[in-house]
PDB file of C-alpha atoms in Angstrom:
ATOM      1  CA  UNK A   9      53.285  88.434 175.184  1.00 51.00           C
ATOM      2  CA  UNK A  10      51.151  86.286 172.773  1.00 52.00           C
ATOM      3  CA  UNK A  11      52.873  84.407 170.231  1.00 57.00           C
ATOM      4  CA  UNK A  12      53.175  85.107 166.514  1.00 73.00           C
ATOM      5  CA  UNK A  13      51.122  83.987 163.596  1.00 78.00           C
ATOM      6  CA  UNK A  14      53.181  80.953 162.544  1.00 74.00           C
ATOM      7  CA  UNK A  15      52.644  81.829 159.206  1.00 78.00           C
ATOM      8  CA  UNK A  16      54.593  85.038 159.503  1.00 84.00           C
ATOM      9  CA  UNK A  17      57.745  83.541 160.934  1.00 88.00           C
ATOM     10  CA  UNK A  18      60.879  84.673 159.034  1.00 91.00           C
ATOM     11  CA  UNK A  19      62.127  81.620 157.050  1.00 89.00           C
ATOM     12  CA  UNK A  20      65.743  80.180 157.640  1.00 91.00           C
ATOM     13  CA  UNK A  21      68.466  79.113 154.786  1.00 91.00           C
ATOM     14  CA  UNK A  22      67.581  75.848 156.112  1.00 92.00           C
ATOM     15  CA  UNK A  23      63.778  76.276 155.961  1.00 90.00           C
ATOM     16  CA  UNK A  24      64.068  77.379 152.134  1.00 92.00           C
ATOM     17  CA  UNK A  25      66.364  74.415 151.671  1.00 91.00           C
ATOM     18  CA  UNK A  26      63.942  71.970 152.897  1.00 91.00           C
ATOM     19  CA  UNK A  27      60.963  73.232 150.945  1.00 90.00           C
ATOM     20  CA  UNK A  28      63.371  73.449 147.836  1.00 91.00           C
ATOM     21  CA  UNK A  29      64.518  69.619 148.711  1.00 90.00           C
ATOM     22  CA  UNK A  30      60.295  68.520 149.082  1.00 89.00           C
ATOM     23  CA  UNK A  31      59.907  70.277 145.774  1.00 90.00           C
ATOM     24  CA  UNK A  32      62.877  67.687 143.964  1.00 90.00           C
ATOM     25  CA  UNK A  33      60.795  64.917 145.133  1.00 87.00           C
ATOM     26  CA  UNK A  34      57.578  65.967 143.645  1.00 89.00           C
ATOM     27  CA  UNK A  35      58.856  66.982 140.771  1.00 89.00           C
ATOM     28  CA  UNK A  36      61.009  63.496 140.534  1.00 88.00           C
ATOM     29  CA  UNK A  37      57.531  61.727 140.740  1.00 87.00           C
ATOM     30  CA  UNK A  38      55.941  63.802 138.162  1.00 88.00           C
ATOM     31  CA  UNK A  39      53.502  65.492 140.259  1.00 88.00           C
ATOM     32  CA  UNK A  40      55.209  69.294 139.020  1.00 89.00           C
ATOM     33  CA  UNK A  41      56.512  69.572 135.590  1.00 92.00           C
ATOM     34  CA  UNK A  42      59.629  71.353 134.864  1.00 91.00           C
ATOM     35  CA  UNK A  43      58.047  75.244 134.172  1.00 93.00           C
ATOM     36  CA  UNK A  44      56.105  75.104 137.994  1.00 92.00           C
ATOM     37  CA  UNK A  45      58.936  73.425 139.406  1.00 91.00           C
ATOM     38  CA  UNK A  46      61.451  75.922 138.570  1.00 92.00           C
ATOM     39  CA  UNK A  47      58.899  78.588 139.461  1.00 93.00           C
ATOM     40  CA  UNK A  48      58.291  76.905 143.008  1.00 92.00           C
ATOM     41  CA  UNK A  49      61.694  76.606 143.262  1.00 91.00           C
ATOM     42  CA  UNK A  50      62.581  80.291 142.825  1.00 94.00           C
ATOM     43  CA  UNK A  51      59.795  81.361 144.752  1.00 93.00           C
ATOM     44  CA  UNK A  52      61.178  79.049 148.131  1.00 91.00           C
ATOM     45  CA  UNK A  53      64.526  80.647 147.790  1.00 92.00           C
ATOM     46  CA  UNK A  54      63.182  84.020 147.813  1.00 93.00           C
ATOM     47  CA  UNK A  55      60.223  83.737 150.377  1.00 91.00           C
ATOM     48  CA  UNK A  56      60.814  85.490 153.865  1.00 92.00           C
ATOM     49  CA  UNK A  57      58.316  83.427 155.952  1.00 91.00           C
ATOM     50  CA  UNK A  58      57.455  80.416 156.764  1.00 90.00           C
ATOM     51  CA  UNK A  59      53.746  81.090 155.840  1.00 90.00           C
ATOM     52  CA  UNK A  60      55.166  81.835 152.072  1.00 91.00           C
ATOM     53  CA  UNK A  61      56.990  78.567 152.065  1.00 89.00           C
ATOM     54  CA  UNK A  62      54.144  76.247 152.918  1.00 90.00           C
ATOM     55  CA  UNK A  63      52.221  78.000 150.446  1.00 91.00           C
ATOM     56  CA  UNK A  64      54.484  76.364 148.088  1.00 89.00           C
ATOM     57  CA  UNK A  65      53.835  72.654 149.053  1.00 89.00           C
ATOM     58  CA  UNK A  66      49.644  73.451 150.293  1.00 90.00           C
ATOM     59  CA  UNK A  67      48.725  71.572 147.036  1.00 90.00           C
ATOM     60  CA  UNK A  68      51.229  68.903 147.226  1.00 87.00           C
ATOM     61  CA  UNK A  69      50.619  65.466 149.234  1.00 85.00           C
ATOM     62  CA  UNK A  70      53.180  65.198 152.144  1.00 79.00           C
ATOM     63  CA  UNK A  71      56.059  63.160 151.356  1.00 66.00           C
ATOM     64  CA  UNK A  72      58.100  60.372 153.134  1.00 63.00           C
ATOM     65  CA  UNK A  73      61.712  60.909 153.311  1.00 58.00           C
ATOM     66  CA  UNK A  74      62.117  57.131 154.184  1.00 59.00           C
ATOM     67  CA  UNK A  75      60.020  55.333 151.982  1.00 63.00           C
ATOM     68  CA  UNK A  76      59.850  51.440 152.820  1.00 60.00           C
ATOM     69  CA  UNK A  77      59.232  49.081 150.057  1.00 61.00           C
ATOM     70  CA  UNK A  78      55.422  48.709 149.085  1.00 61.00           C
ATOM     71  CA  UNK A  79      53.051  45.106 148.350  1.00 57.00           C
ATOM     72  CA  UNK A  80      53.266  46.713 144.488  1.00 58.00           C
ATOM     73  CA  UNK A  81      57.116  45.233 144.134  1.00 56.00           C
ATOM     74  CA  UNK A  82      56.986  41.792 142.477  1.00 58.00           C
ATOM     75  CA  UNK A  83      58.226  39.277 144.708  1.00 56.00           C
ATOM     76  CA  UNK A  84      59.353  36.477 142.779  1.00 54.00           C
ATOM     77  CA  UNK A  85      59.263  36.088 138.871  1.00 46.00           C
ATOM     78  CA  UNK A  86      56.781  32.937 139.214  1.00 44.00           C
ATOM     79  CA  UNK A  87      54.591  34.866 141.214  1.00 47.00           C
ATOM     80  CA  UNK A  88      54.134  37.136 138.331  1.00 47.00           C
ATOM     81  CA  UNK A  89      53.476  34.069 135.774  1.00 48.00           C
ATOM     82  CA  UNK A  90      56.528  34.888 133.783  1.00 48.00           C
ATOM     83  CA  UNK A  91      60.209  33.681 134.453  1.00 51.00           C
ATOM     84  CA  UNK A  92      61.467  30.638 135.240  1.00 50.00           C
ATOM     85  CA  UNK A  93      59.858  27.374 136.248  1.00 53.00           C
ATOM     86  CA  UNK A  94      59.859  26.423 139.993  1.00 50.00           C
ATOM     87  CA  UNK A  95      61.077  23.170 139.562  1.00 52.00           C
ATOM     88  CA  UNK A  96      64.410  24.157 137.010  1.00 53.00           C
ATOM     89  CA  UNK A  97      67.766  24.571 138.282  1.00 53.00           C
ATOM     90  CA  UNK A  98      68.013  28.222 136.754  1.00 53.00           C
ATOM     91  CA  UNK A  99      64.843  29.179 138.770  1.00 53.00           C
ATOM     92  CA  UNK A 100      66.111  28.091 142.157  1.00 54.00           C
ATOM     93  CA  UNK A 101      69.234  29.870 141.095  1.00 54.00           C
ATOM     94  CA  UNK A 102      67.397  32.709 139.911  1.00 55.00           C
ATOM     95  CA  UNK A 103      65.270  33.331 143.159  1.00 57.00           C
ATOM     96  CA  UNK A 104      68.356  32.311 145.440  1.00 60.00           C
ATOM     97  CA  UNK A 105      66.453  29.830 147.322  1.00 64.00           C
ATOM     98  CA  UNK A 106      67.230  26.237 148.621  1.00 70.00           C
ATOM     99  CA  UNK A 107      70.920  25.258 147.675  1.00 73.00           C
ATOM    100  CA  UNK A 108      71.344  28.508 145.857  1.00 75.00           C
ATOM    101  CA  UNK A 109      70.813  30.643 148.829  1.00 80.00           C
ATOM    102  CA  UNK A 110      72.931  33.335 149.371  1.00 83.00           C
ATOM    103  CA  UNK A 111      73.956  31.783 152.566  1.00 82.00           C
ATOM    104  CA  UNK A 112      75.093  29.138 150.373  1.00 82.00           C
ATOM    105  CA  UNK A 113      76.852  31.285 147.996  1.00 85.00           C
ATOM    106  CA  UNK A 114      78.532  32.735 150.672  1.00 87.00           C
ATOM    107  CA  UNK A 115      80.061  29.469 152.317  1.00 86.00           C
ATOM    108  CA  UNK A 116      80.804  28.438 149.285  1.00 87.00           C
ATOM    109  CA  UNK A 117      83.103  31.408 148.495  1.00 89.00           C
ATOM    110  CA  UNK A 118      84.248  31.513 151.523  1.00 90.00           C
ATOM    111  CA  UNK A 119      85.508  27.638 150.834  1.00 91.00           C
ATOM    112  CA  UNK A 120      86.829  28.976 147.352  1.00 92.00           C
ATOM    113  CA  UNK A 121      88.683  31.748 148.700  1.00 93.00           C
ATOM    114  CA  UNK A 122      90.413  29.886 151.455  1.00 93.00           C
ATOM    115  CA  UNK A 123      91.324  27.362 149.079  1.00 93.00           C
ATOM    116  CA  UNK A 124      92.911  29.192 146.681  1.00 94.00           C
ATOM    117  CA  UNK A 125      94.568  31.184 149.627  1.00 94.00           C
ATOM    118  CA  UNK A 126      95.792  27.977 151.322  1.00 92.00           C
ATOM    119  CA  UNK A 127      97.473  27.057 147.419  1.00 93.00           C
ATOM    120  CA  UNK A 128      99.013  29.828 146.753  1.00 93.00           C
ATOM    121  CA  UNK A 129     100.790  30.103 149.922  1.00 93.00           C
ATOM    122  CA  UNK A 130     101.688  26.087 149.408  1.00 91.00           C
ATOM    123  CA  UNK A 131     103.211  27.121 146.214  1.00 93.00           C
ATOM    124  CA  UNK A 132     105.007  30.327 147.477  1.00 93.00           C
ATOM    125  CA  UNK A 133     106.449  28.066 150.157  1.00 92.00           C
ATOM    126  CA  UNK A 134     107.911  25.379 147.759  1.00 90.00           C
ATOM    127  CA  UNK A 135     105.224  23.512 147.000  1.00 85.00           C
ATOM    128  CA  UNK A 136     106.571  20.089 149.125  1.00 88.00           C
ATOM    129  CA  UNK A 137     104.302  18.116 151.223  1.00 90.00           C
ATOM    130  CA  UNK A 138     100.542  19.145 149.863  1.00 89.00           C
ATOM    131  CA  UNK A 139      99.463  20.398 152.923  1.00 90.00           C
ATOM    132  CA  UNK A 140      96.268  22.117 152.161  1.00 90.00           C
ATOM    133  CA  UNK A 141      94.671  19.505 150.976  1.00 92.00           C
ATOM    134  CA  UNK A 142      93.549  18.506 155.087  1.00 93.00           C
ATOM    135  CA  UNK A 143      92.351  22.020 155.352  1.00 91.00           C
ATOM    136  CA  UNK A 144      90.760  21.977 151.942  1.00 92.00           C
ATOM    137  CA  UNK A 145      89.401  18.364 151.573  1.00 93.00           C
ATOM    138  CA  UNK A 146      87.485  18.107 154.633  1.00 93.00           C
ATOM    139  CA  UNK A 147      86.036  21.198 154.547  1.00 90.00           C
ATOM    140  CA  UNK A 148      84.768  20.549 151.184  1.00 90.00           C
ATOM    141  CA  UNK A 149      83.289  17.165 151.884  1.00 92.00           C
ATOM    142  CA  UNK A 150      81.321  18.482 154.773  1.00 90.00           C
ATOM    143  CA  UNK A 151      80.067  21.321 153.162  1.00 87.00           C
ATOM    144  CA  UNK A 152      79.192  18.959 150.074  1.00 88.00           C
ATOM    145  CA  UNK A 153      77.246  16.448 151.865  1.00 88.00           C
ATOM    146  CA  UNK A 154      75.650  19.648 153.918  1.00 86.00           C
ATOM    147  CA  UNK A 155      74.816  20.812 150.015  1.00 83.00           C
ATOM    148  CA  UNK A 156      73.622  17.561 149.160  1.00 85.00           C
ATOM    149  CA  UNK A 157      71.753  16.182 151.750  1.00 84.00           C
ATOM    150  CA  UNK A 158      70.144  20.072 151.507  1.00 78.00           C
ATOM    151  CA  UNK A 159      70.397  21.410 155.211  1.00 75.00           C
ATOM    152  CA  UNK A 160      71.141  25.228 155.636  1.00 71.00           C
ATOM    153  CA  UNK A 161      75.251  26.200 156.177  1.00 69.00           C
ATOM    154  CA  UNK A 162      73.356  28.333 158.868  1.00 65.00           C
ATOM    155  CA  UNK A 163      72.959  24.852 160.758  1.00 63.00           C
ATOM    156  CA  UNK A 164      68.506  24.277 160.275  1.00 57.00           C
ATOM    157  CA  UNK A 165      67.931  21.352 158.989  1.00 53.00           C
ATOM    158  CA  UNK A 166      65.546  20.833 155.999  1.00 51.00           C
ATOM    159  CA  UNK A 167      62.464  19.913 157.710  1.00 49.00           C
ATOM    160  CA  UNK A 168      62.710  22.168 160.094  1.00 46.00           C
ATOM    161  CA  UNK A 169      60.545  25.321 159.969  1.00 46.00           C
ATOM    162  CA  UNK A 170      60.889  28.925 161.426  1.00 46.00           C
ATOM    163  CA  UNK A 171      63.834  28.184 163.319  1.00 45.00           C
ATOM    164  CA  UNK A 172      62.267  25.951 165.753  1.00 46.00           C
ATOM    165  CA  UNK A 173      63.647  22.153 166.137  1.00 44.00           C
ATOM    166  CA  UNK A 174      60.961  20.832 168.246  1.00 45.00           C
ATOM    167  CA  UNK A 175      58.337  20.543 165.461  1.00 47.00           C
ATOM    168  CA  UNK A 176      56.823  17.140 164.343  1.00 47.00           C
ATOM    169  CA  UNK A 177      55.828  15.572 161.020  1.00 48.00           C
ATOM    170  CA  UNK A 178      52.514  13.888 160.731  1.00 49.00           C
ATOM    171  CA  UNK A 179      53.580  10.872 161.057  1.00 49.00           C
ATOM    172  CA  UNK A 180      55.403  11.386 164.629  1.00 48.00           C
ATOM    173  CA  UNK A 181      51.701  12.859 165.548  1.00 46.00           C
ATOM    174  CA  UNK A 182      50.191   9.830 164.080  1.00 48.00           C
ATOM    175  CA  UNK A 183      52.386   7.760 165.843  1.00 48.00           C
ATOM    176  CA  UNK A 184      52.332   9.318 169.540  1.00 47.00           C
ATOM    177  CA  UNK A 185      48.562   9.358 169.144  1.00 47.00           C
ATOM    178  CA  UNK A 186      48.533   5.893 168.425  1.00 49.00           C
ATOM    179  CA  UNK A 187      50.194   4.563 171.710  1.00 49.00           C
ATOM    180  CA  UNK A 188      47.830   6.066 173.630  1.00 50.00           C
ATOM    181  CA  UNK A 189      48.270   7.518 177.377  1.00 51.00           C
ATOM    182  CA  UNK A 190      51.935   7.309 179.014  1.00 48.00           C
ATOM    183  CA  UNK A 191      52.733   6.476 182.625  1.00 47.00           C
ATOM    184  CA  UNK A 192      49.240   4.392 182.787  1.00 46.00           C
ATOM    185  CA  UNK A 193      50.593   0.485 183.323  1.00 45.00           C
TER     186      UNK A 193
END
C-alpha cells in the first residue's frame, strides 16, 4: 500500500488550531494586516487537509515559538550613549552592578527583614532585655564592611575574576619573575 499525498491528509481540530495560533503571531508582527488575517483565519478553521492548511502559511517565514533574546536589545544605557554616567551613584544603581547588585539587594533585604522580624517579636514579648540587637548588630557590621570593602555577599572577592581565586595581579607576575628559578641553591 503506498502512502498518501501528505498534502491530502485530513486536518485535525488541533492541526487547524496550530495554523490559526502561527497566523496570531504573524499578524502580531505586522507581517498580515487585519482583512488577510481574518481571511486566513477563517480559511484554517474550515480547511479539511493538511495540504489546505500549509497553503495558508507557504508565504509566511517560519516562526519560533521560543524566541531567545537577540544582539538588537540594548544592554546597558551607557552603551547606548544616553543614561547615566558610569562613574555616578544613580548609574551603578541603575545598571545593578558593583554594590548595587541584586545579590546585594537581596542580602540586604534579607538583613532588613530579619531585623524587623527579630523587633517585632522583642516587642510582642515585652520588650525587656534587647535581645536582637546580637542577632542584628553583627550581622549588619559584617555585611557593612563586606559592602564597604566591596567583595560580593556571594563570597568572590573584588579582584577576583570569573570565579577563579588562583589568578595573579601584575605585580605578583612581576615579582615571581623577578626571583628567578626555585629549588636551584
Amino acid at each position: 500500500m503506498m502512502a498518501a499525498d501528505p498534502n491530502l491528509i485530513r486536518a485535525s481540530d488541533q492541526d487547524r488550531d496550530r495554523t490559526a495560533n502561527v497566523l496570531r503571531e504573524h499578524h502580531a508582527v505586522g507581517r498580515l494586516d487585519a482583512e488577510e488575517f481574518n481571511e486566513r483565519l477563517d480559511q484554517a478553521f474550515s480547511a479539511k487537509t493538511m495540504g489546505e492548511l500549509e497553503a495558508l502559511t507557504a508565504d509566511l517565514p517560519a516562526v519560533d515559538p521560543y524566541p531567545l533574546p537577540t544582539s538588537s536589545l540594548p544592554r546597558q544605557y551607557a552603551a547606548a550613549g544616553g543614561g547615566l554616567p558610569a562613574s555616578s551613584v544613580m548609574g551603578a544603581m541603575a545598571r545593578g552592578h558593583g554594590r548595587f547588585s541584586p545579590a546585594w539587594q537581596a542580602a540586604w533585604g534579607s538583613w532588613l527583614g530579619t531585623s524587623l522580624l527579630l523587633i517585632v517579636i522583642w516587642l510582642l514579648t515585652g520588650a525587656g532585655y534587647p535581645w536582637p540587637l546580637w542577632v542584628i548588630g553583627p550581622w549588619g557590621a559584617v555585611m557593612a564592611g563586606r559592602w564597604i570593602v566591596g567583595s560580593h555577599p556571594g563570597g568572590r572577592g573584588r579582584r577576583q575574576v570569573g570565579g577563579t581565586s588562583s589568578q595573579l595581579d601584575q605585580g605578583q607576575l612581576d615579582k615571581d619573575e623577578s626571583a628567578g628559578p626555585r629549588g636551584s641553591g
